[in-house]
Structure formats: C-alpha cells, structure tokens
C-alpha positions as a LaTeX table, in Angstrom:
\begin{tabular}{lrrr}
\hline
Residue & $x$ (\AA) & $y$ (\AA) & $z$ (\AA) \\
\hline
Met1 & $-10.57$ & 9.15 & $-17.98$ \\
Gln2 & $-8.69$ & 5.93 & $-18.01$ \\
Arg3 & $-6.70$ & 4.56 & $-15.39$ \\
Arg4 & $-2.99$ & 3.82 & $-16.51$ \\
Ile5 & $-1.36$ & 0.55 & $-15.24$ \\
Ala6 & 2.30 & 0.16 & $-15.35$ \\
Ile7 & 3.66 & $-3.49$ & $-15.32$ \\
Val8 & 7.32 & $-3.57$ & $-15.27$ \\
Glu9 & 8.58 & $-7.32$ & $-15.71$ \\
Asp10 & 11.53 & $-8.18$ & $-17.94$ \\
Glu11 & 9.70 & $-11.50$ & $-19.63$ \\
Glu12 & 7.91 & $-10.39$ & $-22.53$ \\
Asp13 & 5.74 & $-13.00$ & $-22.81$ \\
Ile14 & 4.29 & $-12.71$ & $-19.08$ \\
Arg15 & 4.45 & $-8.64$ & $-19.19$ \\
Leu16 & 2.62 & $-8.85$ & $-22.65$ \\
Asn17 & $-0.17$ & $-11.20$ & $-21.10$ \\
Tyr18 & $-0.40$ & $-9.09$ & $-18.05$ \\
Met19 & $-0.41$ & $-5.97$ & $-20.71$ \\
Glu20 & $-3.41$ & $-7.57$ & $-22.78$ \\
Leu21 & $-5.67$ & $-8.67$ & $-19.03$ \\
Phe22 & $-5.38$ & $-5.10$ & $-18.04$ \\
Arg23 & $-6.78$ & $-4.12$ & $-21.68$ \\
Arg24 & $-9.56$ & $-6.12$ & $-22.27$ \\
Gln25 & $-10.35$ & $-4.38$ & $-19.11$ \\
Gly26 & $-10.86$ & $-0.89$ & $-20.36$ \\
Tyr27 & $-7.14$ & 0.24 & $-18.77$ \\
Glu28 & $-4.23$ & 1.79 & $-20.23$ \\
Val29 & $-1.33$ & $-0.02$ & $-20.02$ \\
Asp30 & 2.44 & 0.54 & $-20.30$ \\
Gly31 & 4.56 & $-2.47$ & $-20.06$ \\
Tyr32 & 8.30 & $-1.45$ & $-19.41$ \\
Ala33 & 10.92 & $-4.65$ & $-19.38$ \\
Ser34 & 13.95 & $-2.50$ & $-16.74$ \\
Arg35 & 13.91 & $-0.11$ & $-14.06$ \\
Gln36 & 15.60 & 2.58 & $-16.07$ \\
Glu37 & 12.94 & 1.86 & $-19.13$ \\
Ala38 & 10.44 & 2.45 & $-16.23$ \\
Leu39 & 12.00 & 5.18 & $-14.88$ \\
Ala40 & 12.00 & 7.41 & $-18.27$ \\
Gly41 & 8.54 & 6.56 & $-18.30$ \\
Phe42 & 7.60 & 7.29 & $-15.13$ \\
Ser43 & 9.45 & 11.13 & $-15.61$ \\
Ala44 & 6.73 & 12.00 & $-18.24$ \\
Arg45 & 3.46 & 10.78 & $-16.34$ \\
Leu46 & 3.35 & 8.53 & $-12.97$ \\
Pro47 & 0.88 & 5.18 & $-13.48$ \\
Asp48 & $-2.22$ & 5.06 & $-11.25$ \\
Leu49 & $-0.85$ & 1.89 & $-10.25$ \\
Ala50 & 2.11 & $-0.02$ & $-10.60$ \\
Ile51 & 2.70 & $-3.83$ & $-10.80$ \\
Leu52 & 6.21 & $-4.63$ & $-10.16$ \\
Asp53 & 8.73 & $-7.78$ & $-10.58$ \\
Ile54 & 11.39 & $-8.03$ & $-8.32$ \\
Gly55 & 14.03 & $-9.09$ & $-10.19$ \\
Leu56 & 14.46 & $-7.15$ & $-13.88$ \\
Gly57 & 17.15 & $-8.59$ & $-16.14$ \\
Asp58 & 20.75 & $-8.29$ & $-14.30$ \\
Glu59 & 19.50 & $-6.17$ & $-10.87$ \\
Phe60 & 18.49 & $-9.16$ & $-9.00$ \\
Asp61 & 15.99 & $-6.27$ & $-6.60$ \\
Gly62 & 15.77 & $-4.16$ & $-9.21$ \\
Gly63 & 12.09 & $-4.23$ & $-8.53$ \\
Phe64 & 12.66 & $-3.24$ & $-5.02$ \\
Glu65 & 14.68 & 0.05 & $-5.80$ \\
Leu66 & 11.58 & 1.22 & $-8.67$ \\
Cys67 & 9.13 & 0.95 & $-5.33$ \\
Arg68 & 12.08 & 3.09 & $-3.85$ \\
Glu69 & 12.13 & 5.36 & $-6.13$ \\
Leu70 & 8.19 & 5.66 & $-6.62$ \\
Arg71 & 7.46 & 6.11 & $-3.08$ \\
Gly72 & 9.88 & 9.10 & $-3.34$ \\
Arg73 & 8.03 & 10.24 & $-5.95$ \\
Ser74 & 4.51 & 9.23 & $-4.42$ \\
Gly75 & 3.36 & 8.60 & $-0.97$ \\
Val76 & $-0.21$ & 6.97 & $-2.02$ \\
Leu77 & 0.67 & 5.70 & $-5.66$ \\
Pro78 & $-1.09$ & 1.77 & $-5.28$ \\
Ile79 & 1.91 & $-0.13$ & $-5.97$ \\
Ile80 & 2.04 & $-4.14$ & $-6.24$ \\
Phe81 & 4.36 & $-6.80$ & $-6.45$ \\
Leu82 & 3.95 & $-9.79$ & $-8.50$ \\
Ser83 & 7.15 & $-11.96$ & $-8.44$ \\
Ala84 & 7.37 & $-15.59$ & $-8.65$ \\
Arg85 & 9.99 & $-15.00$ & $-5.38$ \\
Asp86 & 7.77 & $-16.43$ & $-2.49$ \\
Ser87 & 10.23 & $-16.14$ & 0.66 \\
Asp88 & 8.84 & $-13.86$ & 3.80 \\
Ile89 & 11.95 & $-12.19$ & 3.57 \\
Asp90 & 11.07 & $-10.63$ & 0.05 \\
Met91 & 7.46 & $-9.86$ & 0.80 \\
Val92 & 8.40 & $-8.16$ & 4.09 \\
Ser93 & 10.91 & $-6.47$ & 2.29 \\
Gly94 & 8.42 & $-5.27$ & $-0.30$ \\
Leu95 & 5.75 & $-4.45$ & 2.06 \\
Arg96 & 8.51 & $-2.12$ & 4.18 \\
Leu97 & 9.01 & $-0.57$ & 1.00 \\
Gly98 & 5.86 & 0.96 & 0.94 \\
Ala99 & 3.67 & $-1.44$ & $-1.62$ \\
Asp100 & 0.36 & $-1.93$ & $-0.88$ \\
Asp101 & 0.26 & $-5.92$ & $-1.58$ \\
Tyr102 & 2.68 & $-8.11$ & $-2.44$ \\
Leu103 & 1.19 & $-11.57$ & $-4.89$ \\
Thr104 & 3.27 & $-14.05$ & $-6.46$ \\
Lys105 & 2.86 & $-15.06$ & $-10.02$ \\
Asp106 & 1.13 & $-18.84$ & $-9.55$ \\
Ile107 & $-2.32$ & $-16.31$ & $-8.77$ \\
Ser108 & $-5.04$ & $-16.08$ & $-10.83$ \\
Leu109 & $-5.79$ & $-13.75$ & $-13.40$ \\
Pro110 & $-8.94$ & $-12.70$ & $-12.32$ \\
His111 & $-7.52$ & $-12.60$ & $-8.56$ \\
Leu112 & $-4.98$ & $-10.45$ & $-9.89$ \\
Ser113 & $-7.48$ & $-8.39$ & $-11.52$ \\
Ala114 & $-9.61$ & $-8.52$ & $-8.57$ \\
Arg115 & $-6.99$ & $-6.92$ & $-6.63$ \\
Val116 & $-6.48$ & $-4.30$ & $-8.59$ \\
Ala117 & $-9.94$ & $-3.44$ & $-9.19$ \\
Ala118 & $-9.94$ & $-3.38$ & $-4.72$ \\
Leu119 & $-6.85$ & $-0.72$ & $-4.98$ \\
Phe120 & $-8.77$ & 1.43 & $-7.11$ \\
Arg121 & $-12.11$ & 1.20 & $-5.44$ \\
Arg122 & $-9.95$ & 2.21 & $-2.24$ \\
Val123 & $-8.42$ & 5.26 & $-4.01$ \\
Asp124 & $-11.70$ & 6.35 & $-5.28$ \\
Ala125 & $-13.59$ & 6.01 & $-1.64$ \\
Met126 & $-10.77$ & 8.13 & $-0.32$ \\
Ser127 & $-11.09$ & 10.57 & $-3.06$ \\
Ser128 & $-14.81$ & 11.24 & $-1.90$ \\
Asn129 & $-16.62$ & 14.38 & $-1.15$ \\
Asp130 & $-17.43$ & 13.57 & 2.16 \\
Gln131 & $-17.15$ & 15.43 & 5.39 \\
Glu132 & $-16.65$ & 11.79 & 7.45 \\
Asn133 & $-13.50$ & 11.20 & 5.73 \\
Gln134 & $-11.56$ & 13.78 & 7.92 \\
Leu135 & $-10.47$ & 11.97 & 11.60 \\
Ser136 & $-8.82$ & 14.26 & 14.50 \\
Gln137 & $-7.89$ & 11.78 & 17.41 \\
Gly138 & $-5.90$ & 13.91 & 19.58 \\
Asp139 & $-2.40$ & 14.51 & 18.08 \\
Leu140 & $-3.63$ & 12.74 & 14.61 \\
Phe141 & $-5.26$ & 14.21 & 11.77 \\
Leu142 & $-6.38$ & 12.24 & 8.78 \\
Asp143 & $-7.96$ & 13.76 & 5.32 \\
Met144 & $-8.78$ & 10.50 & 3.52 \\
Asp145 & $-9.83$ & 13.14 & 0.52 \\
Arg146 & $-6.42$ & 14.52 & 0.38 \\
Leu147 & $-4.89$ & 11.00 & 0.78 \\
Ser148 & $-2.67$ & 12.12 & 3.92 \\
Ala149 & $-2.27$ & 11.72 & 7.64 \\
His150 & $-0.57$ & 14.58 & 10.11 \\
Trp151 & 0.82 & 13.57 & 13.56 \\
Lys152 & 1.59 & 16.87 & 15.09 \\
Lys153 & 1.47 & 18.82 & 12.65 \\
Gln154 & 3.90 & 16.68 & 10.80 \\
Pro155 & 2.94 & 14.92 & 7.87 \\
Val156 & 3.48 & 11.06 & 7.59 \\
Glu157 & 4.24 & 8.67 & 4.81 \\
Leu158 & 1.63 & 5.87 & 4.57 \\
Thr159 & 0.75 & 4.12 & 1.78 \\
Val160 & $-3.34$ & 3.85 & 0.45 \\
Thr161 & $-3.64$ & 0.36 & 2.27 \\
Glu162 & $-2.06$ & 1.68 & 5.51 \\
Leu163 & $-4.06$ & 5.00 & 5.20 \\
Trp164 & $-7.10$ & 2.64 & 5.24 \\
Met165 & $-5.42$ & 0.73 & 8.16 \\
Leu166 & $-5.02$ & 3.53 & 10.67 \\
His167 & $-8.23$ & 5.07 & 9.70 \\
Ser168 & $-9.86$ & 1.74 & 11.04 \\
Leu169 & $-8.20$ & 1.85 & 13.91 \\
Ala170 & $-8.42$ & 5.33 & 15.11 \\
Leu171 & $-11.68$ & 5.66 & 14.23 \\
His172 & $-12.72$ & 3.69 & 17.66 \\
Pro173 & $-9.63$ & 4.53 & 20.14 \\
Gly174 & $-9.25$ & 1.56 & 22.44 \\
His175 & $-11.17$ & $-0.82$ & 20.53 \\
Val176 & $-9.12$ & $-3.86$ & 19.31 \\
Lys177 & $-9.16$ & $-5.12$ & 15.37 \\
Ser178 & $-8.28$ & $-8.20$ & 14.52 \\
Arg179 & $-6.27$ & $-8.81$ & 11.52 \\
Asp180 & $-9.15$ & $-9.81$ & 9.74 \\
Gln181 & $-11.16$ & $-6.96$ & 10.68 \\
Leu182 & $-7.94$ & $-4.56$ & 9.31 \\
Met183 & $-8.08$ & $-6.35$ & 5.82 \\
Gln184 & $-11.85$ & $-5.72$ & 5.71 \\
Ala185 & $-10.61$ & $-2.66$ & 6.06 \\
Ala186 & $-8.38$ & $-2.51$ & 3.38 \\
Ser187 & $-10.56$ & $-4.40$ & 1.05 \\
Ile188 & $-7.83$ & $-7.03$ & 1.20 \\
Val189 & $-7.63$ & $-10.79$ & 1.70 \\
Val190 & $-3.68$ & $-11.81$ & 2.76 \\
Glu191 & $-1.76$ & $-13.50$ & 5.11 \\
Pro192 & $-1.71$ & $-12.65$ & 8.59 \\
Asp193 & 1.82 & $-11.76$ & 8.19 \\
Thr194 & 1.52 & $-9.32$ & 5.46 \\
Ile195 & $-1.26$ & $-7.40$ & 8.07 \\
Thr196 & 1.88 & $-7.61$ & 10.90 \\
Ser197 & 4.42 & $-6.14$ & 7.66 \\
His198 & 1.58 & $-3.05$ & 7.36 \\
Ile199 & 1.19 & $-2.39$ & 10.82 \\
Arg200 & 5.32 & $-2.35$ & 11.83 \\
Arg201 & 5.76 & $-0.05$ & 8.97 \\
Met202 & 3.20 & 1.88 & 9.58 \\
Arg203 & 4.60 & 2.42 & 13.01 \\
Asn204 & 8.53 & 3.16 & 11.68 \\
Arg205 & 6.50 & 5.81 & 9.71 \\
Phe206 & 4.95 & 7.65 & 12.97 \\
Leu207 & 8.23 & 6.90 & 14.78 \\
Asp208 & 10.28 & 8.92 & 12.24 \\
Val209 & 8.24 & 12.21 & 13.09 \\
Asp210 & 7.85 & 11.22 & 16.97 \\
Pro211 & 10.44 & 8.64 & 18.50 \\
Asp212 & 7.90 & 9.17 & 21.93 \\
Phe213 & 4.82 & 7.67 & 18.97 \\
Asp214 & 2.89 & 4.75 & 20.98 \\
Gln215 & $-0.26$ & 4.75 & 19.81 \\
Ile216 & $-0.68$ & 1.29 & 18.42 \\
Glu217 & $-1.04$ & $-1.24$ & 20.69 \\
Ser218 & $-0.47$ & $-5.17$ & 20.18 \\
Val219 & $-2.88$ & $-7.31$ & 21.19 \\
Tyr220 & $-1.54$ & $-10.49$ & 21.81 \\
Gly221 & $-3.58$ & $-12.99$ & 19.83 \\
Ile222 & $-6.21$ & $-10.81$ & 18.63 \\
Gly223 & $-4.69$ & $-7.99$ & 16.76 \\
Tyr224 & $-4.44$ & $-4.01$ & 17.38 \\
Arg225 & $-5.26$ & $-0.84$ & 18.60 \\
Trp226 & $-5.01$ & 3.08 & 18.69 \\
Lys227 & $-4.89$ & 3.90 & 22.52 \\
Glu228 & $-7.08$ & 5.88 & 24.05 \\
Ser229 & $-6.02$ & 9.27 & 25.01 \\
Trp230 & $-7.17$ & 10.58 & 28.38 \\
Pro231 & $-8.12$ & 14.00 & 29.30 \\
Glu232 & $-5.52$ & 15.38 & 31.31 \\
\hline
\end{tabular}
C-alpha cells in the first residue's frame, strides 16, 4: 500500500512543486492551501506523514496550530515543518509542539526527500516483529512495535524521533550519549539545538505524568544519559 503524504502550503507553485516531487517517488500526495482545508481532509483519513508550512494565508502561525491539532489525533504521526522562517524561536516552538523535524525552504529537493525517507524508515523499523523492540528499565516500558512509551504504567506521548532517542538512552543506563549519537539513533542530521529541544520536550512529557521524573540527565559539554537505577 502506498504511503500518503500531506503537504500544507499556501503558495500554490511551491505546493505543486513538492507534490510533483513526491508523486514521482511513488507516494500518494494530498495538497492543502490552508489549515481548514487540511483539517477537512484529515477528518476522512490521516496521512502517513505531514509536511507543514507555518504561515498559512491569514494565519501567521496556522501551521503551529495544525501541528497541535494533529498531535491531538496521533502521537506518532511523522510531522515535518518546512518554512521560510529560520529563527531559533520558530524552530524551538515547532519541536516543542511535537514536530519530528524542522527544515527551511532553502533545503534541496534531494535532501528533503532523504529526510522524508528517513522518517519512514524509522516507522518501519519500529513496526518490525522483533521482541527486542520491547524494553523495560525500572518504571519505563517501551514497545517499539506499538510505538508506545509508558512510565509507571502511564502512557507518555512521544513522537517517532523522541521514541528513538529515548530507546537509545534507556538501552544502556548510565552511558552518556552525545548529540551526534542521538542523531544517529534517530536517523536525522540536525543542529545540536534541535536535539536539545527534543530532549526538553521529552522530559516535559514525562513530567506531565510524574512531576518527580528525573531520569534523563544532562552531562555538561558531552550529551545525555538515562540514570541508572540501583537496587534498594
């Protein structure tokens, strides 16, 4: 079955260009010019991956609002922001809302295609029938087949990218993972600040479930680690 990509972009020429790119690669593609059009389309069926502009017509932050609404429907739907806005504030805002990636429109088409393919590879890897995809560390339980994380038996809503990073950290408690290693685990190539934003959002999702959560430690100048649990 073909993967379906949704492109939400208010500039028609740009939208059609991206749609043609992915159709040539064998994807089914839906294009939407506004948040309202996209929501109407998504009410019938969610895409397998969404590419969102931020400014949509008269809605300066319409893409951010759409991301929030999509995350309410699916915690693991791959979402990419593709915007002309390149400020750190916009990037951090997009990642905090749950996007898996944030790209600017000066990205080359081959590079954009590679980022989309990498996200789909992660989804496929998670869906493989491998019992090692289940990981239990203390109060943490990860089921990569079901794209789910639980802390103290409560679900924690994480994106595909965050699940991969968490799996990499929790697989070897106490071992420090550099930002480069976390990028490799998640099959992404991004700025270090992007990794920091993903880690911050991941911590916040756990804190929503458990205000005392402190398992993800920062190691200054090096990276992050999952705290070792010592037997009492």
